[in-house]
Amino acid sequence: MRRLLFAANWKMHLGPADARGYLDAFLPSYAPHADREVWFFPPAVSLEAVARAIAGRPDLRAGIQDVHWEPKGAFTGAVAVPLAAQAGARAALVGHSERRHVFGETDAETARKVRAVLGGQLAPVLCVGETLAEREGRTTIEVVRRQLGAGLDGLDGGTLDRVVIAYEPVWAIGTGRNATPQDAAVVHREIREWLSKRGAGVTRVLYGGSVNLKNIDELLRERELDGVLVGGASLDPDGWAQLVSTREL
Ligand code: PGA
């Protein structure tokens, strides 16, 4: 059985009061499903509110959108893994395309973050994906392999199984233009091959980029996808409850 994972990336939306209101609406409309988990990545200020609201629901998890690799120190504005964990985070996004392309995060920084997240016993969700120019230049696989190599270098199979990979083509994020399930599957297969060569067996590989209620059926029908990472379509609790309830066909 696939262990489906639906991850909501709220980006810079929903403060603590909004988050509480969101979960007041979401929780009664989404009962646990044995075959899936739902993870929420709120802004750091809302993490504790989310973690409190979902306590008692083991199928739900809260995570942080970005971390610093140092456990503490003089890093104004940054959040360390142990601090996020104290606020209730059990997972962390690493290397999201907005971190890479808006904030200039490098492959070397994602590598340090993955290690810090693993060291703090949180689940890293490493995001990888090509830009439009890279896709048009037919370098998608090369780019994704480079990002995997940089982010996960030297980790053994057992550790890789604790990582989640999110394949998110940059050109599909927030654009309304999703990759076709077939296009995503080609890259997912490459990612799985890369992982299995290093001894991993059960690492989950998600797709992200303009996932919504209209395309979720078609995407989940593609067995290469272990789930989805969703931005815009996760912001409305009713729509999100419907999306995460999507039946497998
Ligand atoms: P989107 O964002 O669903 O709004 O395209 C996905 C993401 O950035 O994780």
PDB file of C-alpha atoms and ligand atoms in Angstrom:
ATOM      1  CA  MET A   1       0.000   0.000   0.000  1.00  0.00           C
ATOM      2  CA  ARG A   2       1.199   3.505  -0.843  1.00  0.00           C
ATOM      3  CA  ARG A   3       1.641   5.696   2.217  1.00  0.00           C
ATOM      4  CA  LEU A   4       0.296   8.890   0.717  1.00  0.00           C
ATOM      5  CA  LEU A   5       1.563  12.197   2.032  1.00  0.00           C
ATOM      6  CA  PHE A   6      -0.275  15.463   1.453  1.00  0.00           C
ATOM      7  CA  ALA A   7       1.859  18.431   2.489  1.00  0.00           C
ATOM      8  CA  ALA A   8       0.498  21.972   2.770  1.00  0.00           C
ATOM      9  CA  ASN A   9       3.009  24.775   2.310  1.00  0.00           C
ATOM     10  CA  TRP A  10       1.290  27.913   3.566  1.00  0.00           C
ATOM     11  CA  LYS A  11       4.280  30.103   2.629  1.00  0.00           C
ATOM     12  CA  MET A  12       3.816  33.647   4.021  1.00  0.00           C
ATOM     13  CA  HIS A  13       0.112  33.259   4.824  1.00  0.00           C
ATOM     14  CA  LEU A  14      -1.983  32.542   7.950  1.00  0.00           C
ATOM     15  CA  GLY A  15      -0.812  33.985  11.260  1.00  0.00           C
ATOM     16  CA  PRO A  16      -1.526  32.222  14.578  1.00  0.00           C
ATOM     17  CA  ALA A  17      -5.167  33.349  14.865  1.00  0.00           C
ATOM     18  CA  ASP A  18      -5.802  32.532  11.181  1.00  0.00           C
ATOM     19  CA  ALA A  19      -4.193  29.125  11.677  1.00  0.00           C
ATOM     20  CA  ARG A  20      -6.446  28.327  14.629  1.00  0.00           C
ATOM     21  CA  GLY A  21      -9.517  29.358  12.610  1.00  0.00           C
ATOM     22  CA  TYR A  22      -8.313  27.257   9.679  1.00  0.00           C
ATOM     23  CA  LEU A  23      -7.916  24.134  11.808  1.00  0.00           C
ATOM     24  CA  ASP A  24     -11.262  24.711  13.536  1.00  0.00           C
ATOM     25  CA  ALA A  25     -12.759  24.370  10.061  1.00  0.00           C
ATOM     26  CA  PHE A  26     -10.457  21.638   8.738  1.00  0.00           C
ATOM     27  CA  LEU A  27     -10.395  19.136  11.613  1.00  0.00           C
ATOM     28  CA  PRO A  28     -14.131  18.302  11.737  1.00  0.00           C
ATOM     29  CA  SER A  29     -14.249  17.941   7.965  1.00  0.00           C
ATOM     30  CA  TYR A  30     -11.289  15.572   7.659  1.00  0.00           C
ATOM     31  CA  ALA A  31     -11.313  12.267   9.572  1.00  0.00           C
ATOM     32  CA  PRO A  32      -8.084  10.204   9.663  1.00  0.00           C
ATOM     33  CA  HIS A  33      -7.495   7.915   6.676  1.00  0.00           C
ATOM     34  CA  ALA A  34      -5.364   4.788   7.275  1.00  0.00           C
ATOM     35  CA  ASP A  35      -3.489   5.189   3.977  1.00  0.00           C
ATOM     36  CA  ARG A  36      -2.337   8.801   4.322  1.00  0.00           C
ATOM     37  CA  GLU A  37      -0.771  11.555   6.378  1.00  0.00           C
ATOM     38  CA  VAL A  38      -1.290  15.297   6.140  1.00  0.00           C
ATOM     39  CA  TRP A  39       1.549  17.648   7.043  1.00  0.00           C
ATOM     40  CA  PHE A  40       1.231  21.414   7.532  1.00  0.00           C
ATOM     41  CA  PHE A  41       4.050  23.884   6.955  1.00  0.00           C
ATOM     42  CA  PRO A  42       2.786  27.173   8.421  1.00  0.00           C
ATOM     43  CA  PRO A  43       4.891  30.319   8.830  1.00  0.00           C
ATOM     44  CA  ALA A  44       7.182  29.906  11.876  1.00  0.00           C
ATOM     45  CA  VAL A  45       5.061  32.265  14.000  1.00  0.00           C
ATOM     46  CA  SER A  46       2.041  29.953  13.563  1.00  0.00           C
ATOM     47  CA  LEU A  47       3.840  26.685  14.198  1.00  0.00           C
ATOM     48  CA  GLU A  48       2.914  26.359  17.839  1.00  0.00           C
ATOM     49  CA  ALA A  49      -0.751  27.191  17.161  1.00  0.00           C
ATOM     50  CA  VAL A  50      -0.878  24.476  14.482  1.00  0.00           C
ATOM     51  CA  ALA A  51       0.963  21.906  16.606  1.00  0.00           C
ATOM     52  CA  ARG A  52      -1.420  22.482  19.527  1.00  0.00           C
ATOM     53  CA  ALA A  53      -4.520  22.282  17.343  1.00  0.00           C
ATOM     54  CA  ILE A  54      -3.509  18.949  15.783  1.00  0.00           C
ATOM     55  CA  ALA A  55      -2.206  17.294  18.964  1.00  0.00           C
ATOM     56  CA  GLY A  56      -4.110  14.030  19.349  1.00  0.00           C
ATOM     57  CA  ARG A  57      -4.244  13.445  15.589  1.00  0.00           C
ATOM     58  CA  PRO A  58      -1.241  11.195  14.785  1.00  0.00           C
ATOM     59  CA  ASP A  59      -2.101  11.342  11.077  1.00  0.00           C
ATOM     60  CA  LEU A  60      -1.353  15.074  11.038  1.00  0.00           C
ATOM     61  CA  ARG A  61       2.019  16.722  11.490  1.00  0.00           C
ATOM     62  CA  ALA A  62       3.370  20.260  11.724  1.00  0.00           C
ATOM     63  CA  GLY A  63       6.624  21.354  10.131  1.00  0.00           C
ATOM     64  CA  ILE A  64       8.737  24.430   9.523  1.00  0.00           C
ATOM     65  CA  GLN A  65       9.322  25.987   6.081  1.00  0.00           C
ATOM     66  CA  ASP A  66      13.033  26.669   6.539  1.00  0.00           C
ATOM     67  CA  VAL A  67      15.705  26.290   9.219  1.00  0.00           C
ATOM     68  CA  HIS A  68      19.185  27.498   9.985  1.00  0.00           C
ATOM     69  CA  TRP A  69      21.791  24.763  10.274  1.00  0.00           C
ATOM     70  CA  GLU A  70      23.310  26.022  13.527  1.00  0.00           C
ATOM     71  CA  PRO A  71      21.516  24.850  16.681  1.00  0.00           C
ATOM     72  CA  LYS A  72      21.599  28.340  18.248  1.00  0.00           C
ATOM     73  CA  GLY A  73      23.479  31.614  18.110  1.00  0.00           C
ATOM     74  CA  ALA A  74      23.612  35.136  16.746  1.00  0.00           C
ATOM     75  CA  PHE A  75      21.602  34.664  13.523  1.00  0.00           C
ATOM     76  CA  THR A  76      18.962  37.386  13.597  1.00  0.00           C
ATOM     77  CA  GLY A  77      15.732  36.346  11.956  1.00  0.00           C
ATOM     78  CA  ALA A  78      16.650  32.684  11.557  1.00  0.00           C
ATOM     79  CA  VAL A  79      15.092  29.661  13.283  1.00  0.00           C
ATOM     80  CA  ALA A  80      17.174  26.736  14.528  1.00  0.00           C
ATOM     81  CA  VAL A  81      15.969  23.133  14.380  1.00  0.00           C
ATOM     82  CA  PRO A  82      15.742  22.686  18.190  1.00  0.00           C
ATOM     83  CA  LEU A  83      13.688  25.890  18.450  1.00  0.00           C
ATOM     84  CA  ALA A  84      11.302  24.719  15.738  1.00  0.00           C
ATOM     85  CA  ALA A  85      11.032  21.339  17.470  1.00  0.00           C
ATOM     86  CA  GLN A  86      10.179  23.089  20.743  1.00  0.00           C
ATOM     87  CA  ALA A  87       7.337  24.888  18.916  1.00  0.00           C
ATOM     88  CA  GLY A  88       6.019  21.515  17.718  1.00  0.00           C
ATOM     89  CA  ALA A  89       7.737  20.936  14.341  1.00  0.00           C
ATOM     90  CA  ARG A  90       8.314  17.317  13.360  1.00  0.00           C
ATOM     91  CA  ALA A  91       9.379  18.046   9.787  1.00  0.00           C
ATOM     92  CA  ALA A  92      11.150  20.781   7.823  1.00  0.00           C
ATOM     93  CA  LEU A  93      11.140  21.865   4.202  1.00  0.00           C
ATOM     94  CA  VAL A  94      14.671  22.269   2.868  1.00  0.00           C
ATOM     95  CA  GLY A  95      15.702  23.935  -0.362  1.00  0.00           C
ATOM     96  CA  HIS A  96      12.231  25.030  -1.456  1.00  0.00           C
ATOM     97  CA  SER A  97      12.499  26.758  -4.819  1.00  0.00           C
ATOM     98  CA  GLU A  98      11.635  30.127  -3.260  1.00  0.00           C
ATOM     99  CA  ARG A  99      14.516  29.698  -0.821  1.00  0.00           C
ATOM    100  CA  ARG A 100      16.835  28.794  -3.692  1.00  0.00           C
ATOM    101  CA  HIS A 101      15.661  31.316  -6.287  1.00  0.00           C
ATOM    102  CA  VAL A 102      14.300  34.246  -4.258  1.00  0.00           C
ATOM    103  CA  PHE A 103      16.690  34.101  -1.301  1.00  0.00           C
ATOM    104  CA  GLY A 104      19.710  32.692  -3.126  1.00  0.00           C
ATOM    105  CA  GLU A 105      20.142  29.542  -1.064  1.00  0.00           C
ATOM    106  CA  THR A 106      22.932  27.344  -2.404  1.00  0.00           C
ATOM    107  CA  ASP A 107      23.238  23.562  -2.720  1.00  0.00           C
ATOM    108  CA  ALA A 108      25.887  23.678   0.025  1.00  0.00           C
ATOM    109  CA  GLU A 109      23.437  25.395   2.378  1.00  0.00           C
ATOM    110  CA  THR A 110      20.687  22.860   1.675  1.00  0.00           C
ATOM    111  CA  ALA A 111      23.186  20.111   2.551  1.00  0.00           C
ATOM    112  CA  ARG A 112      23.912  21.664   5.946  1.00  0.00           C
ATOM    113  CA  LYS A 113      20.204  22.136   6.585  1.00  0.00           C
ATOM    114  CA  VAL A 114      19.328  18.512   5.738  1.00  0.00           C
ATOM    115  CA  ARG A 115      21.952  17.325   8.227  1.00  0.00           C
ATOM    116  CA  ALA A 116      20.755  19.707  10.928  1.00  0.00           C
ATOM    117  CA  VAL A 117      17.146  18.583  10.440  1.00  0.00           C
ATOM    118  CA  LEU A 118      18.088  14.886  10.599  1.00  0.00           C
ATOM    119  CA  GLY A 119      20.268  15.554  13.643  1.00  0.00           C
ATOM    120  CA  GLY A 120      17.296  17.162  15.364  1.00  0.00           C
ATOM    121  CA  GLN A 121      15.143  14.069  14.648  1.00  0.00           C
ATOM    122  CA  LEU A 122      12.818  15.961  12.306  1.00  0.00           C
ATOM    123  CA  ALA A 123      11.888  14.674   8.847  1.00  0.00           C
ATOM    124  CA  PRO A 124      13.505  16.715   6.066  1.00  0.00           C
ATOM    125  CA  VAL A 125      11.456  17.343   2.928  1.00  0.00           C
ATOM    126  CA  LEU A 126      14.141  18.153   0.368  1.00  0.00           C
ATOM    127  CA  CYS A 127      12.741  20.108  -2.573  1.00  0.00           C
ATOM    128  CA  VAL A 128      14.354  19.745  -5.983  1.00  0.00           C
ATOM    129  CA  GLY A 129      13.378  20.878  -9.451  1.00  0.00           C
ATOM    130  CA  GLU A 130      14.471  22.605 -12.617  1.00  0.00           C
ATOM    131  CA  THR A 131      13.747  26.101 -13.933  1.00  0.00           C
ATOM    132  CA  LEU A 132      12.019  26.623 -17.262  1.00  0.00           C
ATOM    133  CA  ALA A 133      15.338  27.438 -18.944  1.00  0.00           C
ATOM    134  CA  GLU A 134      16.841  24.231 -17.575  1.00  0.00           C
ATOM    135  CA  ARG A 135      13.861  22.186 -18.813  1.00  0.00           C
ATOM    136  CA  GLU A 136      14.058  23.791 -22.243  1.00  0.00           C
ATOM    137  CA  GLY A 137      17.796  23.152 -22.255  1.00  0.00           C
ATOM    138  CA  ARG A 138      17.028  19.471 -21.511  1.00  0.00           C
ATOM    139  CA  THR A 139      19.051  19.491 -18.312  1.00  0.00           C
ATOM    140  CA  THR A 140      16.212  18.575 -15.910  1.00  0.00           C
ATOM    141  CA  ILE A 141      17.670  15.225 -14.869  1.00  0.00           C
ATOM    142  CA  GLU A 142      21.163  16.646 -14.502  1.00  0.00           C
ATOM    143  CA  VAL A 143      19.874  19.486 -12.290  1.00  0.00           C
ATOM    144  CA  VAL A 144      17.795  17.172 -10.106  1.00  0.00           C
ATOM    145  CA  ARG A 145      20.710  14.731  -9.717  1.00  0.00           C
ATOM    146  CA  ARG A 146      22.994  17.615  -8.765  1.00  0.00           C
ATOM    147  CA  GLN A 147      20.513  18.854  -6.150  1.00  0.00           C
ATOM    148  CA  LEU A 148      20.091  15.350  -4.716  1.00  0.00           C
ATOM    149  CA  GLY A 149      23.830  14.783  -4.687  1.00  0.00           C
ATOM    150  CA  ALA A 150      24.490  18.067  -2.934  1.00  0.00           C
ATOM    151  CA  GLY A 151      21.657  17.792  -0.431  1.00  0.00           C
ATOM    152  CA  LEU A 152      22.036  14.138   0.495  1.00  0.00           C
ATOM    153  CA  ASP A 153      25.725  13.455  -0.038  1.00  0.00           C
ATOM    154  CA  GLY A 154      27.105  10.655   2.118  1.00  0.00           C
ATOM    155  CA  LEU A 155      23.833   9.623   3.787  1.00  0.00           C
ATOM    156  CA  ASP A 156      23.270   5.866   4.118  1.00  0.00           C
ATOM    157  CA  GLY A 157      20.142   4.041   2.904  1.00  0.00           C
ATOM    158  CA  GLY A 158      18.475   3.935   6.319  1.00  0.00           C
ATOM    159  CA  THR A 159      18.912   7.675   6.731  1.00  0.00           C
ATOM    160  CA  LEU A 160      17.712   8.375   3.181  1.00  0.00           C
ATOM    161  CA  ASP A 161      14.523   6.501   4.030  1.00  0.00           C
ATOM    162  CA  ARG A 162      13.792   9.179   6.662  1.00  0.00           C
ATOM    163  CA  VAL A 163      13.972  11.905   4.019  1.00  0.00           C
ATOM    164  CA  VAL A 164      11.033  12.927   1.829  1.00  0.00           C
ATOM    165  CA  ILE A 165      11.828  14.284  -1.638  1.00  0.00           C
ATOM    166  CA  ALA A 166       9.527  16.832  -3.260  1.00  0.00           C
ATOM    167  CA  TYR A 167      10.001  17.188  -6.998  1.00  0.00           C
ATOM    168  CA  GLU A 168       8.788  20.690  -7.778  1.00  0.00           C
ATOM    169  CA  PRO A 169       9.583  22.073 -11.217  1.00  0.00           C
ATOM    170  CA  VAL A 170      10.151  25.797 -10.646  1.00  0.00           C
ATOM    171  CA  TRP A 171       8.070  26.716 -13.709  1.00  0.00           C
ATOM    172  CA  ALA A 172       5.066  24.900 -12.232  1.00  0.00           C
ATOM    173  CA  ILE A 173       5.053  26.583  -8.820  1.00  0.00           C
ATOM    174  CA  GLY A 174       2.268  29.122  -8.390  1.00  0.00           C
ATOM    175  CA  THR A 175       1.816  29.411 -12.146  1.00  0.00           C
ATOM    176  CA  GLY A 176      -1.317  27.310 -12.661  1.00  0.00           C
ATOM    177  CA  ARG A 177       0.723  25.166 -15.031  1.00  0.00           C
ATOM    178  CA  ASN A 178       1.353  21.761 -13.483  1.00  0.00           C
ATOM    179  CA  ALA A 179       3.678  19.114 -14.864  1.00  0.00           C
ATOM    180  CA  THR A 180       1.744  16.278 -16.467  1.00  0.00           C
ATOM    181  CA  PRO A 181       1.701  13.112 -14.355  1.00  0.00           C
ATOM    182  CA  GLN A 182       3.794  11.462 -17.079  1.00  0.00           C
ATOM    183  CA  ASP A 183       6.421  14.222 -17.019  1.00  0.00           C
ATOM    184  CA  ALA A 184       6.580  14.078 -13.238  1.00  0.00           C
ATOM    185  CA  ALA A 185       6.856  10.281 -13.333  1.00  0.00           C
ATOM    186  CA  VAL A 186       9.956  10.413 -15.550  1.00  0.00           C
ATOM    187  CA  VAL A 187      11.747  12.544 -12.974  1.00  0.00           C
ATOM    188  CA  HIS A 188      10.380  10.532 -10.040  1.00  0.00           C
ATOM    189  CA  ARG A 189      11.818   7.349 -11.543  1.00  0.00           C
ATOM    190  CA  GLU A 190      15.230   9.015 -11.819  1.00  0.00           C
ATOM    191  CA  ILE A 191      14.997  10.148  -8.209  1.00  0.00           C
ATOM    192  CA  ARG A 192      14.085   6.622  -7.047  1.00  0.00           C
ATOM    193  CA  GLU A 193      16.932   5.118  -9.028  1.00  0.00           C
ATOM    194  CA  TRP A 194      19.360   7.622  -7.492  1.00  0.00           C
ATOM    195  CA  LEU A 195      18.068   6.746  -4.018  1.00  0.00           C
ATOM    196  CA  SER A 196      18.020   2.981  -4.484  1.00  0.00           C
ATOM    197  CA  LYS A 197      21.632   2.993  -5.720  1.00  0.00           C
ATOM    198  CA  ARG A 198      22.480   4.390  -2.292  1.00  0.00           C
ATOM    199  CA  GLY A 199      20.517   1.752  -0.412  1.00  0.00           C
ATOM    200  CA  ALA A 200      17.242   3.578   0.182  1.00  0.00           C
ATOM    201  CA  GLY A 201      14.048   1.551  -0.169  1.00  0.00           C
ATOM    202  CA  VAL A 202      11.049   3.500   1.077  1.00  0.00           C
ATOM    203  CA  THR A 203      11.858   7.193   0.593  1.00  0.00           C
ATOM    204  CA  ARG A 204       8.676   9.012  -0.381  1.00  0.00           C
ATOM    205  CA  VAL A 205       8.760  11.145  -3.515  1.00  0.00           C
ATOM    206  CA  LEU A 206       6.122  13.872  -3.778  1.00  0.00           C
ATOM    207  CA  TYR A 207       5.149  16.100  -6.674  1.00  0.00           C
ATOM    208  CA  GLY A 208       4.567  19.836  -6.203  1.00  0.00           C
ATOM    209  CA  GLY A 209       3.641  22.719  -8.489  1.00  0.00           C
ATOM    210  CA  SER A 210       0.089  23.997  -9.133  1.00  0.00           C
ATOM    211  CA  VAL A 211      -1.616  20.958  -7.624  1.00  0.00           C
ATOM    212  CA  ASN A 212      -5.324  21.649  -7.128  1.00  0.00           C
ATOM    213  CA  LEU A 213      -8.736  20.025  -6.918  1.00  0.00           C
ATOM    214  CA  LYS A 214      -8.944  19.816 -10.696  1.00  0.00           C
ATOM    215  CA  ASN A 215      -5.716  17.877 -11.288  1.00  0.00           C
ATOM    216  CA  ILE A 216      -5.283  15.849  -8.078  1.00  0.00           C
ATOM    217  CA  ASP A 217      -7.157  12.764  -9.361  1.00  0.00           C
ATOM    218  CA  GLU A 218      -5.032  12.531 -12.455  1.00  0.00           C
ATOM    219  CA  LEU A 219      -1.802  13.122 -10.521  1.00  0.00           C
ATOM    220  CA  LEU A 220      -2.520  10.469  -7.871  1.00  0.00           C
ATOM    221  CA  ARG A 221      -3.406   7.958 -10.547  1.00  0.00           C
ATOM    222  CA  GLU A 222       0.304   8.036 -11.442  1.00  0.00           C
ATOM    223  CA  ARG A 223       1.770   5.431  -9.087  1.00  0.00           C
ATOM    224  CA  GLU A 224       5.197   7.099  -9.059  1.00  0.00           C
ATOM    225  CA  LEU A 225       3.745   9.855  -6.882  1.00  0.00           C
ATOM    226  CA  ASP A 226       3.659   9.161  -3.146  1.00  0.00           C
ATOM    227  CA  GLY A 227       1.790  12.380  -2.562  1.00  0.00           C
ATOM    228  CA  VAL A 228       1.865  16.090  -3.205  1.00  0.00           C
ATOM    229  CA  LEU A 229       3.271  19.338  -1.823  1.00  0.00           C
ATOM    230  CA  VAL A 230       0.696  22.074  -2.266  1.00  0.00           C
ATOM    231  CA  GLY A 231       0.894  25.845  -1.862  1.00  0.00           C
ATOM    232  CA  GLY A 232      -2.051  27.939  -3.089  1.00  0.00           C
ATOM    233  CA  ALA A 233      -4.656  25.160  -2.962  1.00  0.00           C
ATOM    234  CA  SER A 234      -3.851  24.403   0.693  1.00  0.00           C
ATOM    235  CA  LEU A 235      -4.837  27.850   1.980  1.00  0.00           C
ATOM    236  CA  ASP A 236      -8.572  27.281   2.117  1.00  0.00           C
ATOM    237  CA  PRO A 237      -9.518  24.697   4.787  1.00  0.00           C
ATOM    238  CA  ASP A 238     -12.575  23.378   2.962  1.00  0.00           C
ATOM    239  CA  GLY A 239     -10.780  22.982  -0.353  1.00  0.00           C
ATOM    240  CA  TRP A 240      -7.807  21.369   1.390  1.00  0.00           C
ATOM    241  CA  ALA A 241     -10.076  18.929   3.287  1.00  0.00           C
ATOM    242  CA  GLN A 242     -11.575  17.943  -0.045  1.00  0.00           C
ATOM    243  CA  LEU A 243      -8.175  17.628  -1.734  1.00  0.00           C
ATOM    244  CA  VAL A 244      -6.669  15.426   0.996  1.00  0.00           C
ATOM    245  CA  SER A 245      -9.777  13.220   0.920  1.00  0.00           C
ATOM    246  CA  THR A 246      -9.203  12.398  -2.755  1.00  0.00           C
ATOM    247  CA  ARG A 247      -9.818   8.711  -3.252  1.00  0.00           C
ATOM    248  CA  GLU A 248      -7.202   6.575  -4.925  1.00  0.00           C
ATOM    249  CA  LEU A 249      -8.476   5.167  -8.180  1.00  0.00           C
TER     250      LEU A 249
HETATM  251  P1  PGA B   1       1.752  25.934  -5.554  1.00  0.00           P
HETATM  252  O1  PGA B   1       3.075  25.884  -4.646  1.00  0.00           O
HETATM  253  O2  PGA B   1       0.922  24.732  -5.185  1.00  0.00           O
HETATM  254  O3  PGA B   1       1.079  27.225  -5.169  1.00  0.00           O
HETATM  255  O4  PGA B   1       2.201  25.901  -6.981  1.00  0.00           O
HETATM  256  C1  PGA B   1       3.729  24.673  -4.397  1.00  0.00           C
HETATM  257  C2  PGA B   1       4.953  24.900  -3.539  1.00  0.00           C
HETATM  258  O5  PGA B   1       5.610  25.921  -3.710  1.00  0.00           O
HETATM  259  O6  PGA B   1       5.294  24.079  -2.675  1.00  0.00           O
END
